[in-house]
């Protein structure tokens, strides 16, 4: 969460950036690159895509710096940009799907993953944790977009419902409703892991 001092510091850096001090962007990136990356990774489930979109988020901040309202909260504006990029990426992915390593080949009935050499087995101690993380990630990714965004922003990014509502262009009550429904779905999907 952003304190008043951090908000003032962000606004000062944005004023400097608008005035032509490109170094101010470095300050903003130092403070926000990790949270933006983590948010995007949780939204997309892919580290490379999250890294690319995190960089694109700051490119957009620079390109649209004059659109920033000085009395607005920078972190809200920044996460709104990241959210829009994630939404666009999901739409693009739905039109350009990846081929799964588990999908059977029509000719051989064997998956590509079965034909590739194994890279080694995971240690026994971490296998269950990896499976649990994968199950949680898959369950969150299967949520409808509006619920997934609310869960990622409020639970993983620990934003207040009011901030998430502003980022997503909704009311705090709508975010509360989305969180309730998402948690209910996740409890059902993850009942074997709870």
N, CA, C and O of each residue as an XYZ file, in Angstrom:
776
protein
N       0.831     -1.178      0.000
C       0.000      0.000      0.000
C       0.879      1.246      0.000
O       2.014      1.228      0.476
N       0.355      2.274     -0.519
C       1.104      3.495     -0.705
C       0.823      4.458      0.447
O      -0.335      4.767      0.727
N       1.878      4.933      1.117
C       1.693      5.913      2.179
C       1.625      7.299      1.567
O       1.902      7.487      0.382
N       1.250      8.274      2.399
C       1.153      9.647      1.906
C       2.512     10.139      1.427
O       2.601     10.823      0.407
N       3.588      9.789      2.169
C       4.922     10.210      1.757
C       5.294      9.613      0.404
O       5.852     10.304     -0.448
N       4.988      8.341      0.204
C       5.288      7.695     -1.072
C       4.450      8.312     -2.185
O       4.944      8.510     -3.296
N       3.195      8.616     -1.899
C       2.329      9.238     -2.897
C       2.868     10.607     -3.299
O       2.865     10.962     -4.478
N       3.331     11.374     -2.309
C       3.911     12.687     -2.603
C       5.191     12.542     -3.422
O       5.437     13.318     -4.345
N       5.997     11.549     -3.082
C       7.237     11.292     -3.813
C       6.926     10.900     -5.260
O       7.596     11.351     -6.189
N       5.899     10.052     -5.442
C       5.487      9.652     -6.793
C       5.018     10.855     -7.602
O       5.394     11.014     -8.763
N       4.205     11.693     -6.990
C       3.709     12.883     -7.698
C       4.868     13.816     -8.076
O       4.888     14.387     -9.167
N       5.820     13.958     -7.167
C       6.978     14.812     -7.459
C       7.774     14.239     -8.628
O       8.212     14.978     -9.510
N       7.959     12.914     -8.630
C       8.686     12.291     -9.737
C       7.918     12.431    -11.051
O       8.523     12.632    -12.103
N       6.612     12.329    -10.996
C       5.815     12.502    -12.216
C       5.893     13.948    -12.713
O       5.965     14.182    -13.920
N       5.878     14.914    -11.800
C       6.031     16.318    -12.217
C       7.386     16.519    -12.901
O       7.479     17.195    -13.926
N       8.434     15.923    -12.322
C       9.770     16.033    -12.918
C       9.808     15.350    -14.285
O      10.422     15.862    -15.221
N       9.146     14.186    -14.401
C       9.122     13.458    -15.669
C       8.402     14.272    -16.737
O       8.872     14.357    -17.871
N       7.276     14.865    -16.390
C       6.523     15.702    -17.334
C       7.352     16.915    -17.741
O       7.278     17.369    -18.883
N       8.143     17.439    -16.804
C       8.967     18.619    -17.077
C      10.203     18.285    -17.908
O      10.932     19.187    -18.322
N      10.448     16.983    -18.160
C      11.562     16.618    -19.026
C      12.711     15.902    -18.348
O      13.712     15.605    -19.000
N      12.603     15.617    -17.067
C      13.661     14.903    -16.354
C      13.421     13.402    -16.477
O      12.685     12.819    -15.680
N      14.040     12.782    -17.472
C      13.844     11.357    -17.712
C      14.346     10.501    -16.551
O      13.906      9.363    -16.394
N      15.253     11.026    -15.743
C      15.770     10.280    -14.594
C      14.672      9.995    -13.574
O      14.784      9.049    -12.795
N      13.623     10.794    -13.571
C      12.518     10.565    -12.632
C      11.844      9.224    -12.900
O      11.321      8.594    -11.980
N      11.856      8.793    -14.147
C      11.283      7.488    -14.471
C      12.066      6.373    -13.779
O      11.482      5.380    -13.345
N      13.370      6.533    -13.677
C      14.188      5.533    -12.979
C      13.748      5.392    -11.526
O      13.687      4.282    -10.999
N      13.438      6.519    -10.876
C      12.988      6.464     -9.487
C      11.675      5.689     -9.372
O      11.504      4.861     -8.477
N      10.770      5.968    -10.277
C       9.487      5.266    -10.271
C       9.678      3.780    -10.535
O       9.035      2.946     -9.898
N      10.558      3.448    -11.470
C      10.816      2.045    -11.785
C      11.455      1.323    -10.601
O      11.144      0.161    -10.341
N      12.342      2.004     -9.888
C      12.958      1.378     -8.717
C      11.916      1.015     -7.670
O      12.006     -0.034     -7.033
N      10.931      1.884     -7.495
C       9.900      1.641     -6.484
C       8.852      0.630     -6.940
O       8.326     -0.120     -6.118
N       8.543      0.597     -8.220
C       7.380     -0.158     -8.664
C       7.655     -1.317     -9.613
O       6.724     -2.062     -9.919
N       8.870     -1.510    -10.092
C       9.082     -2.578    -11.076
C       8.780     -3.958    -10.498
O       8.174     -4.786    -11.179
N       9.183     -4.221     -9.274
C       8.919     -5.531     -8.676
C       7.429     -5.750     -8.421
O       6.907     -6.796     -8.808
N       6.717     -4.806     -7.785
C       5.274     -5.040     -7.604
C       4.520     -5.196     -8.924
O       3.610     -6.020     -9.015
N       4.877     -4.427     -9.938
C       4.198     -4.540    -11.236
C       4.497     -5.903    -11.867
O       3.598     -6.550    -12.405
N       5.749     -6.334    -11.801
C       6.106     -7.654    -12.332
C       5.316     -8.751    -11.621
O       4.748     -9.627    -12.272
N       5.279     -8.707    -10.284
C       4.557     -9.737     -9.529
C       3.075     -9.730     -9.881
O       2.477    -10.793    -10.047
N       2.483     -8.562     -9.996
C       1.076     -8.464    -10.382
C       0.852     -9.101    -11.749
O      -0.064     -9.906    -11.914
N       1.677     -8.749    -12.722
C       1.513     -9.278    -14.075
C       1.776    -10.780    -14.130
O       1.105    -11.507    -14.863
N       2.747    -11.237    -13.360
C       3.021    -12.677    -13.331
C       1.815    -13.436    -12.787
O       1.452    -14.494    -13.300
N       1.206    -12.891    -11.754
C       0.033    -13.542    -11.186
C      -1.156    -13.475    -12.140
O      -1.984    -14.386    -12.163
N      -1.245    -12.432    -12.906
C      -2.340    -12.309    -13.864
C      -2.135    -13.223    -15.072
O      -3.093    -13.800    -15.588
N      -0.884    -13.354    -15.523
C      -0.606    -14.065    -16.768
C      -0.113    -15.491    -16.562
O      -0.319    -16.349    -17.420
N       0.534    -15.748    -15.432
C       1.068    -17.079    -15.179
C       2.292    -17.420    -16.001
O       2.658    -18.590    -16.110
N       2.931    -16.418    -16.580
C       4.103    -16.657    -17.411
C       5.134    -15.570    -17.110
O       4.859    -14.381    -17.269
N       6.305    -15.986    -16.678
C       7.342    -15.045    -16.253
C       7.836    -14.160    -17.397
O       8.030    -12.957    -17.219
N       8.039    -14.760    -18.575
C       8.537    -13.973    -19.709
C       7.521    -12.921    -20.149
O       7.873    -11.770    -20.403
N       6.260    -13.333    -20.234
C       5.217    -12.377    -20.611
C       5.092    -11.273    -19.567
O       4.934    -10.100    -19.907
N       5.165    -11.657    -18.291
C       5.058    -10.666    -17.214
C       6.213     -9.669    -17.282
O       6.014     -8.470    -17.085
N       7.405    -10.160    -17.557
C       8.571     -9.283    -17.664
C       8.414     -8.313    -18.835
O       8.685     -7.119    -18.705
N       7.974     -8.840    -19.976
C       7.769     -7.987    -21.151
C       6.721     -6.913    -20.884
O       6.920     -5.746    -21.221
N       5.607     -7.311    -20.277
C       4.535     -6.353    -20.034
C       4.882     -5.373    -18.915
O       4.396     -4.242    -18.916
N       5.711     -5.790    -17.966
C       6.161     -4.848    -16.930
C       6.985     -3.738    -17.578
O       6.826     -2.563    -17.247
N       7.859     -4.116    -18.498
C       8.640     -3.100    -19.208
C       7.725     -2.215    -20.057
O       7.905     -0.998    -20.116
N       6.749     -2.834    -20.709
C       5.816     -2.077    -21.533
C       4.989     -1.114    -20.681
O       4.633     -0.028    -21.138
N       4.684     -1.511    -19.448
C       3.937     -0.636    -18.540
C       4.694      0.668    -18.318
O       4.100      1.746    -18.357
N       5.993      0.577    -18.085
C       6.775      1.794    -17.846
C       7.008      2.580    -19.137
O       7.173      3.799    -19.105
N       7.020      1.888    -20.256
C       7.080      2.604    -21.539
C       5.820      3.451    -21.687
O       5.885      4.607    -22.105
N       4.675      2.868    -21.342
C       3.406      3.606    -21.431
C       3.373      4.772    -20.441
O       2.847      5.839    -20.755
N       3.930      4.569    -19.255
C       4.005      5.679    -18.289
C       4.763      6.837    -18.920
O       4.338      7.990    -18.838
N       5.884      6.521    -19.548
C       6.687      7.576    -20.176
C       5.933      8.222    -21.350
O       5.893      9.445    -21.481
N       5.342      7.377    -22.194
C       4.649      7.904    -23.374
C       3.449      8.770    -23.007
O       3.148      9.744    -23.697
N       2.774      8.421    -21.936
C       1.537      9.117    -21.566
C       1.708      9.952    -20.301
O       0.728     10.235    -19.612
N       2.914     10.340    -19.994
C       3.205     11.084    -18.764
C       2.396     12.365    -18.641
O       2.030     12.757    -17.533
N       2.108     13.031    -19.764
C       1.367     14.288    -19.693
C      -0.112     14.048    -19.359
O      -0.810     14.988    -18.978
N      -0.596     12.821    -19.492
C      -1.981     12.499    -19.156
C      -2.190     12.266    -17.669
O      -3.328     12.242    -17.200
N      -1.102     12.093    -16.919
C      -1.225     11.832    -15.486
C      -1.780     13.068    -14.790
O      -1.274     14.178    -14.962
N      -2.824     12.854    -14.006
C      -3.425     13.954    -13.253
C      -2.641     14.136    -11.957
O      -2.536     13.200    -11.164
N      -2.089     15.327    -11.732
C      -1.229     15.546    -10.559
C      -1.871     15.222     -9.214
O      -1.162     14.901     -8.260
N      -3.189     15.299     -9.119
C      -3.840     14.994     -7.843
C      -4.215     13.514     -7.719
O      -4.757     13.096     -6.696
N      -3.929     12.725     -8.753
C      -4.254     11.291     -8.735
C      -3.168     10.508     -8.014
O      -2.062     11.001     -7.796
N      -3.504      9.288     -7.652
C      -2.564      8.379     -7.002
C      -1.783      7.644     -8.095
O      -2.382      6.944     -8.912
N      -0.473      7.790     -8.119
C       0.344      7.205     -9.185
C       0.197      5.691     -9.244
O       0.056      5.129    -10.330
N       0.228      5.020     -8.090
C       0.179      3.554     -8.104
C      -1.118      3.055     -8.737
O      -1.116      2.032     -9.422
N      -2.210      3.755     -8.517
C      -3.483      3.368     -9.121
C      -3.414      3.511    -10.637
O      -3.857      2.627    -11.370
N      -2.860      4.618    -11.101
C      -2.703      4.859    -12.540
C      -1.792      3.799    -13.151
O      -2.086      3.263    -14.220
N      -0.692      3.498    -12.473
C       0.280      2.517    -12.958
C      -0.351      1.129    -13.069
O      -0.195      0.459    -14.089
N      -1.065      0.691    -12.023
C      -1.672     -0.634    -12.056
C      -2.830     -0.688    -13.047
O      -3.127     -1.758    -13.577
N      -3.485      0.432    -13.308
C      -4.523      0.448    -14.345
C      -3.895      0.206    -15.714
O      -4.460     -0.509    -16.542
N      -2.733      0.798    -15.949
C      -2.010      0.561    -17.205
C      -1.629     -0.912    -17.311
O      -1.836     -1.537    -18.351
N      -1.070     -1.466    -16.233
C      -0.658     -2.873    -16.227
C      -1.863     -3.797    -16.424
O      -1.769     -4.798    -17.134
N      -2.985     -3.465    -15.800
C      -4.199     -4.268    -15.944
C      -4.673     -4.273    -17.386
O      -5.030     -5.323    -17.921
N      -4.680     -3.118    -18.013
C      -5.109     -3.037    -19.415
C      -4.181     -3.834    -20.322
O      -4.640     -4.503    -21.247
N      -2.889     -3.765    -20.064
C      -1.946     -4.556    -20.863
C      -2.185     -6.052    -20.668
O      -2.121     -6.821    -21.627
N      -2.459     -6.468    -19.430
C      -2.730     -7.884    -19.154
C      -4.013     -8.330    -19.857
O      -4.072     -9.424    -20.419
N      -5.036     -7.478    -19.821
C      -6.293     -7.808    -20.514
C      -6.052     -7.970    -22.016
O      -6.521     -8.928    -22.630
N      -5.325     -7.035    -22.588
C      -5.018     -7.116    -24.024
C      -4.233     -8.388    -24.339
O      -4.478     -9.041    -25.354
N      -3.301     -8.729    -23.477
C      -2.488     -9.923    -23.687
C      -3.355    -11.184    -23.633
O      -3.187    -12.092    -24.446
N      -4.285    -11.234    -22.670
C      -5.190    -12.383    -22.584
C      -6.031    -12.501    -23.849
O      -6.231    -13.602    -24.363
N      -6.519    -11.386    -24.347
C      -7.312    -11.419    -25.583
C      -6.449    -11.906    -26.748
O      -6.904    -12.705    -27.567
N      -5.215    -11.432    -26.823
C      -4.311    -11.847    -27.890
C      -4.030    -13.347    -27.781
O      -4.037    -14.063    -28.783
N      -3.781    -13.818    -26.544
C      -3.503    -15.243    -26.330
C      -4.700    -16.112    -26.717
O      -4.522    -17.217    -27.230
N      -5.907    -15.626    -26.478
C      -7.077    -16.429    -26.830
C      -7.212    -16.567    -28.344
O      -7.787    -17.541    -28.829
N      -6.687    -15.602    -29.087
C      -6.730    -15.690    -30.549
C      -5.495    -16.391    -31.112
O      -5.506    -16.817    -32.267
N      -4.433    -16.517    -30.317
C      -3.182    -17.146    -30.747
C      -2.743    -18.167    -29.697
O      -1.754    -17.934    -29.003
N      -3.447    -19.284    -29.563
C      -3.127    -20.247    -28.507
C      -1.785    -20.948    -28.745
O      -1.340    -21.113    -29.881
N      -1.161    -21.353    -27.642
C       0.072    -22.134    -27.701
C      -0.275    -23.612    -27.823
O      -1.347    -24.043    -27.400
N       0.623    -24.370    -28.393
C       0.436    -25.809    -28.482
C       0.957    -26.419    -27.188
O       2.082    -26.144    -26.770
N       0.144    -27.236    -26.567
C       0.512    -27.870    -25.313
C       1.443    -29.046    -25.558
O       1.302    -29.765    -26.547
N       2.391    -29.236    -24.653
C       3.265    -30.408    -24.728
C       2.493    -31.680    -24.408
O       2.942    -32.779    -24.734
N       1.325    -31.536    -23.765
C       0.523    -32.690    -23.388
C      -0.495    -33.085    -24.455
O      -1.119    -34.142    -24.360
N      -0.661    -32.245    -25.463
C      -1.647    -32.550    -26.511
C      -1.143    -33.721    -27.347
O       0.011    -33.726    -27.773
N      -2.006    -34.721    -27.587
C      -1.555    -35.887    -28.371
C      -1.381    -35.521    -29.841
O      -2.145    -34.740    -30.407
N      -0.359    -36.107    -30.433
C      -0.111    -35.944    -31.864
C      -1.104    -36.830    -32.607
O      -1.304    -37.987    -32.238
N      -1.720    -36.296    -33.641
C      -2.733    -37.046    -34.384
C      -2.167    -38.320    -35.019
O      -2.878    -39.318    -35.141
N      -0.905    -38.291    -35.419
C      -0.319    -39.436    -36.112
C       0.105    -40.552    -35.162
O      -0.108    -41.730    -35.448
N       0.702    -40.181    -34.036
C       1.298    -41.193    -33.162
C       0.532    -41.425    -31.873
O       0.829    -42.383    -31.159
N      -0.446    -40.582    -31.546
C      -1.186    -40.659    -30.280
C      -0.277    -40.480    -29.070
O      -0.649    -40.824    -27.948
N       0.890    -39.952    -29.299
C       1.847    -39.688    -28.231
C       2.044    -38.180    -28.162
O       2.121    -37.516    -29.195
N       2.125    -37.632    -26.940
C       2.286    -36.187    -26.809
C       3.732    -35.787    -27.077
O       4.648    -36.603    -26.974
N       3.915    -34.539    -27.415
C       5.261    -34.011    -27.641
C       6.085    -34.127    -26.372
O       7.280    -34.418    -26.426
N       5.454    -33.903    -25.237
C       6.149    -34.026    -23.950
C       6.667    -35.429    -23.700
O       7.724    -35.604    -23.095
N       5.923    -36.437    -24.164
C       6.360    -37.827    -23.996
C       7.563    -38.140    -24.882
O       8.386    -38.992    -24.546
N       7.656    -37.457    -25.994
C       8.752    -37.723    -26.927
C      10.014    -36.935    -26.599
O      11.094    -37.286    -27.073
N       9.902    -35.885    -25.806
C      11.077    -35.103    -25.434
C      11.824    -35.799    -24.305
O      11.200    -36.419    -23.443
N      13.158    -35.704    -24.297
C      13.903    -36.334    -23.201
C      13.632    -35.603    -21.884
O      13.482    -34.381    -21.860
N      13.573    -36.359    -20.805
C      13.338    -35.781    -19.477
C      14.562    -34.984    -19.041
O      15.697    -35.353    -19.343
N      14.320    -33.902    -18.339
C      15.431    -33.067    -17.868
C      15.801    -33.396    -16.436
O      16.615    -32.695    -15.834
N      15.229    -34.432    -15.888
C      15.520    -34.803    -14.503
C      14.261    -34.653    -13.669
O      13.348    -33.908    -14.024
N      14.224    -35.365    -12.562
C      13.032    -35.309    -11.712
C      13.210    -34.278    -10.614
O      14.325    -33.972    -10.191
N      12.086    -33.755    -10.167
C      12.113    -32.770     -9.088
C      12.380    -33.485     -7.766
O      11.971    -34.634     -7.600
N      13.048    -32.839     -6.834
C      13.274    -33.456     -5.519
C      11.935    -33.743     -4.840
O      10.970    -32.994     -4.990
N      11.902    -34.857     -4.081
C      10.655    -35.280     -3.444
C      10.099    -34.216     -2.508
O       8.882    -34.065     -2.401
N      10.959    -33.486     -1.838
C      10.509    -32.495     -0.861
C       9.753    -31.328     -1.468
O       8.914    -30.727     -0.797
N      10.027    -30.994     -2.718
C       9.379    -29.831     -3.322
C       8.281    -30.201     -4.311
O       7.561    -29.325     -4.790
N       8.147    -31.467     -4.618
C       7.174    -31.877     -5.621
C       5.744    -31.509     -5.224
O       4.995    -30.967     -6.037
N       5.367    -31.798     -3.989
C       4.005    -31.493     -3.555
C       3.759    -29.980     -3.539
O       2.685    -29.523     -3.930
N       4.743    -29.210     -3.091
C       4.597    -27.749     -3.084
C       4.444    -27.221     -4.507
O       3.642    -26.320     -4.756
N       5.206    -27.776     -5.433
C       5.089    -27.356     -6.826
C       3.714    -27.694     -7.385
O       3.119    -26.902     -8.116
N       3.213    -28.878     -7.034
C       1.885    -29.265     -7.497
C       0.808    -28.360     -6.911
O      -0.139    -27.985     -7.601
N       0.956    -28.012     -5.635
C      -0.012    -27.127     -4.985
C       0.017    -25.742     -5.623
O      -1.032    -25.161     -5.903
N       1.216    -25.215     -5.854
C       1.343    -23.902     -6.506
C       0.738    -23.944     -7.908
O       0.053    -23.011     -8.326
N       0.993    -25.018     -8.616
C       0.439    -25.143     -9.969
C      -1.083    -25.233     -9.927
O      -1.765    -24.661    -10.777
N      -1.617    -25.952     -8.933
C      -3.071    -26.069     -8.807
C      -3.698    -24.710     -8.488
O      -4.736    -24.358     -9.047
N      -3.074    -23.957     -7.598
C      -3.588    -22.626     -7.248
C      -3.512    -21.710     -8.457
O      -4.470    -21.002     -8.770
N      -2.368    -21.726     -9.138
C      -2.199    -20.891    -10.330
C      -3.243    -21.228    -11.394
O      -3.844    -20.336    -11.992
N      -3.449    -22.521    -11.620
C      -4.419    -22.947    -12.629
C      -5.837    -22.555    -12.213
O      -6.640    -22.141    -13.049
N      -6.138    -22.685    -10.929
C      -7.478    -22.324    -10.456
C      -7.719    -20.825    -10.611
O      -8.798    -20.408    -11.033
N      -6.722    -20.021    -10.272
C      -6.868    -18.567    -10.413
C      -6.969    -18.186    -11.887
O      -7.772    -17.328    -12.254
N      -6.158    -18.820    -12.731
C      -6.199    -18.516    -14.166
C      -7.523    -18.914    -14.800
O      -7.925    -18.334    -15.809
N      -8.208    -19.899    -14.219
C      -9.481    -20.346    -14.792
C     -10.652    -19.449    -14.379
O     -11.750    -19.570    -14.923
N     -10.420    -18.557    -13.425
C     -11.488    -17.645    -13.010
C     -11.837    -16.690    -14.152
O     -10.985    -16.383    -14.986
N     -13.076    -16.223    -14.194
C     -13.397    -15.164    -15.161
C     -12.497    -13.947    -14.907
O     -12.078    -13.700    -13.776
N     -12.215    -13.208    -15.950
C     -11.239    -12.122    -15.885
C     -11.522    -11.137    -14.757
O     -10.592    -10.734    -14.058
N     -12.779    -10.735    -14.556
C     -13.076     -9.737    -13.535
C     -12.778    -10.265    -12.134
O     -12.306     -9.516    -11.278
N     -13.049    -11.542    -11.894
C     -12.755    -12.137    -10.587
C     -11.251    -12.336    -10.397
O     -10.719    -12.105     -9.311
N     -10.573    -12.766    -11.464
C      -9.129    -12.985    -11.387
C      -8.411    -11.668    -11.057
O      -7.506    -11.640    -10.223
N      -8.822    -10.590    -11.713
C      -8.204     -9.287    -11.450
C      -8.418     -8.868    -10.001
O      -7.495     -8.372     -9.355
N      -9.623     -9.064     -9.492
C      -9.913     -8.681     -8.104
C      -9.081     -9.502     -7.122
O      -8.533     -8.951     -6.167
N      -8.983    -10.808     -7.345
C      -8.192    -11.675     -6.458
C      -6.724    -11.273     -6.479
O      -6.101    -11.140     -5.425
N      -6.173    -11.080     -7.664
C      -4.752    -10.753     -7.761
C      -4.466     -9.408     -7.100
O      -3.496     -9.282     -6.351
N      -5.293     -8.410     -7.366
C      -5.051     -7.083     -6.791
C      -5.239     -7.058     -5.274
O      -4.412     -6.493     -4.559
N      -6.319     -7.664     -4.779
C      -6.636     -7.552     -3.353
C      -5.914     -8.587     -2.489
O      -5.512     -8.277     -1.367
N      -5.745     -9.804     -2.991
C      -5.126    -10.848     -2.181
C      -3.611    -10.874     -2.334
O      -2.884    -10.844     -1.341
N      -3.133    -10.931     -3.577
C      -1.694    -11.060     -3.778
C      -0.977     -9.723     -3.737
O       0.122     -9.631     -3.189
N      -1.572     -8.696     -4.300
C      -0.931     -7.381     -4.281
C      -1.304     -6.590     -3.029
O      -0.740     -5.526     -2.772
N      -2.249     -7.107     -2.254
C      -2.680     -6.536     -0.978
C      -3.153     -5.088     -1.100
O      -2.913     -4.270     -0.212
N      -3.822     -4.786     -2.200
C      -4.392     -3.454     -2.368
C      -5.742     -3.394     -1.668
O      -6.431     -4.405     -1.536
N      -6.108     -2.210     -1.226
C      -7.426     -2.008     -0.638
C      -8.485     -2.152     -1.729
O      -8.213     -1.930     -2.909
N      -9.682     -2.524     -1.319
C     -10.766     -2.685     -2.303
C     -11.013     -1.384     -3.052
O     -11.314     -1.405     -4.246
N     -10.891     -0.253     -2.366
C     -11.108      1.041     -3.024
C     -10.080      1.272     -4.123
O     -10.422      1.768     -5.197
N      -8.816      0.914     -3.862
C      -7.775      1.080     -4.882
C      -8.001      0.125     -6.050
O      -7.862      0.510     -7.211
N      -8.353     -1.125     -5.737
C      -8.638     -2.096     -6.800
C      -9.826     -1.630     -7.628
O      -9.832     -1.774     -8.850
N     -10.826     -1.076     -6.965
C     -12.010     -0.590     -7.682
C     -11.638      0.532     -8.639
O     -12.122      0.585     -9.769
N     -10.776      1.424     -8.176
C     -10.355      2.528     -9.043
C      -9.554      2.016    -10.235
O      -9.739      2.488    -11.357
N      -8.668      1.057     -9.997
C      -7.854      0.484    -11.071
C      -8.734     -0.199    -12.111
O      -8.509     -0.062    -13.313
N      -9.736     -0.935    -11.638
C     -10.577     -1.729    -12.535
C     -11.800     -0.976    -13.038
O     -12.577     -1.510    -13.829
N     -11.973      0.261    -12.582
C     -13.115      1.047    -13.036
C     -14.429      0.491    -12.521
O     -15.418      0.442    -13.253
N     -14.442      0.071    -11.265
C     -15.637     -0.503    -10.653
C     -15.867      0.152     -9.296
O     -15.088      1.005     -8.871
N     -16.925     -0.245     -8.629
C     -17.180      0.261     -7.278
C     -16.552     -0.691     -6.271
O     -16.345     -1.863     -6.585
N     -16.244     -0.213     -5.064
C     -15.713     -1.118     -4.034
C     -16.673     -2.277     -3.742
O     -16.228     -3.390     -3.462
N     -17.962     -2.028     -3.803
C     -18.944     -3.088     -3.564
C     -18.859     -4.161     -4.656
O     -18.983     -5.352     -4.371
N     -18.646     -3.735     -5.904
C     -18.491     -4.696     -6.996
C     -17.245     -5.557     -6.780
O     -17.266     -6.761     -7.033
N     -16.165     -4.934     -6.312
C     -14.931     -5.685     -6.035
C     -15.173     -6.670     -4.906
O     -14.726     -7.816     -4.970
N     -15.877     -6.229     -3.876
C     -16.202     -7.115     -2.754
C     -17.013     -8.319     -3.250
O     -16.765     -9.449     -2.832
N     -17.962     -8.080     -4.123
C     -18.781     -9.137     -4.688
C     -17.938    -10.097     -5.529
O     -18.092    -11.315     -5.432
N     -17.045     -9.540     -6.357
C     -16.168    -10.387     -7.182
C     -15.270    -11.251     -6.310
O     -15.064    -12.431     -6.596
N     -14.731    -10.656     -5.236
C     -13.867    -11.413     -4.328
C     -14.642    -12.546     -3.670
O     -14.134    -13.662     -3.561
N     -15.850    -12.272     -3.237
C     -16.678    -13.295     -2.599
C     -16.905    -14.465     -3.557
O     -16.709    -15.625     -3.194
N     -17.318    -14.146     -4.774
C     -17.588    -15.199     -5.751
C     -16.317    -15.955     -6.120
O     -16.338    -17.179     -6.251
N     -15.206    -15.229     -6.288
C     -13.939    -15.870     -6.652
C     -13.467    -16.808     -5.546
O     -13.033    -17.925     -5.824
N     -13.547    -16.363     -4.296
C     -13.120    -17.211     -3.178
C     -13.970    -18.480     -3.103
O     -13.462    -19.564     -2.819
N     -15.254    -18.331     -3.359
C     -16.154    -19.491     -3.331
C     -15.747    -20.502     -4.409
O     -15.687    -21.703     -4.146
N     -15.472    -20.016     -5.611
C     -15.044    -20.892     -6.712
C     -13.704    -21.549     -6.387
O     -13.518    -22.746     -6.605
N     -12.767    -20.745     -5.861
C     -11.441    -21.282     -5.548
C     -11.509    -22.328     -4.439
O     -10.810    -23.340     -4.504
N     -12.347    -22.097     -3.414
C     -12.500    -23.100     -2.348
C     -12.971    -24.430     -2.927
O     -12.495    -25.491     -2.525
N     -13.902    -24.369     -3.867
C     -14.426    -25.593     -4.476
C     -13.355    -26.280     -5.333
O     -13.175    -27.496     -5.255
N     -12.652    -25.497     -6.144
C     -11.642    -26.081     -7.033
C     -10.432    -26.616     -6.276
O      -9.786    -27.566     -6.720
N     -10.129    -26.007     -5.136
C      -8.925    -26.379     -4.398
C      -9.227    -27.161     -3.121
O      -8.375    -27.248     -2.237
N     -10.427    -27.728     -3.015
C     -10.801    -28.411     -1.776
C      -9.856    -29.567     -1.454
O      -9.662    -29.888     -0.282
N      -9.273    -30.192     -2.457
C      -8.322    -31.291     -2.199
C      -7.000    -30.792     -1.635
O      -6.255    -31.566     -1.034
N      -6.701    -29.528     -1.816
C      -5.434    -28.963     -1.351
C      -5.576    -28.225     -0.033
O      -4.573    -27.897      0.602
N      -6.807    -27.958      0.391
C      -7.034    -27.197      1.621
C      -7.079    -28.116      2.828
O      -7.262    -27.649      3.953
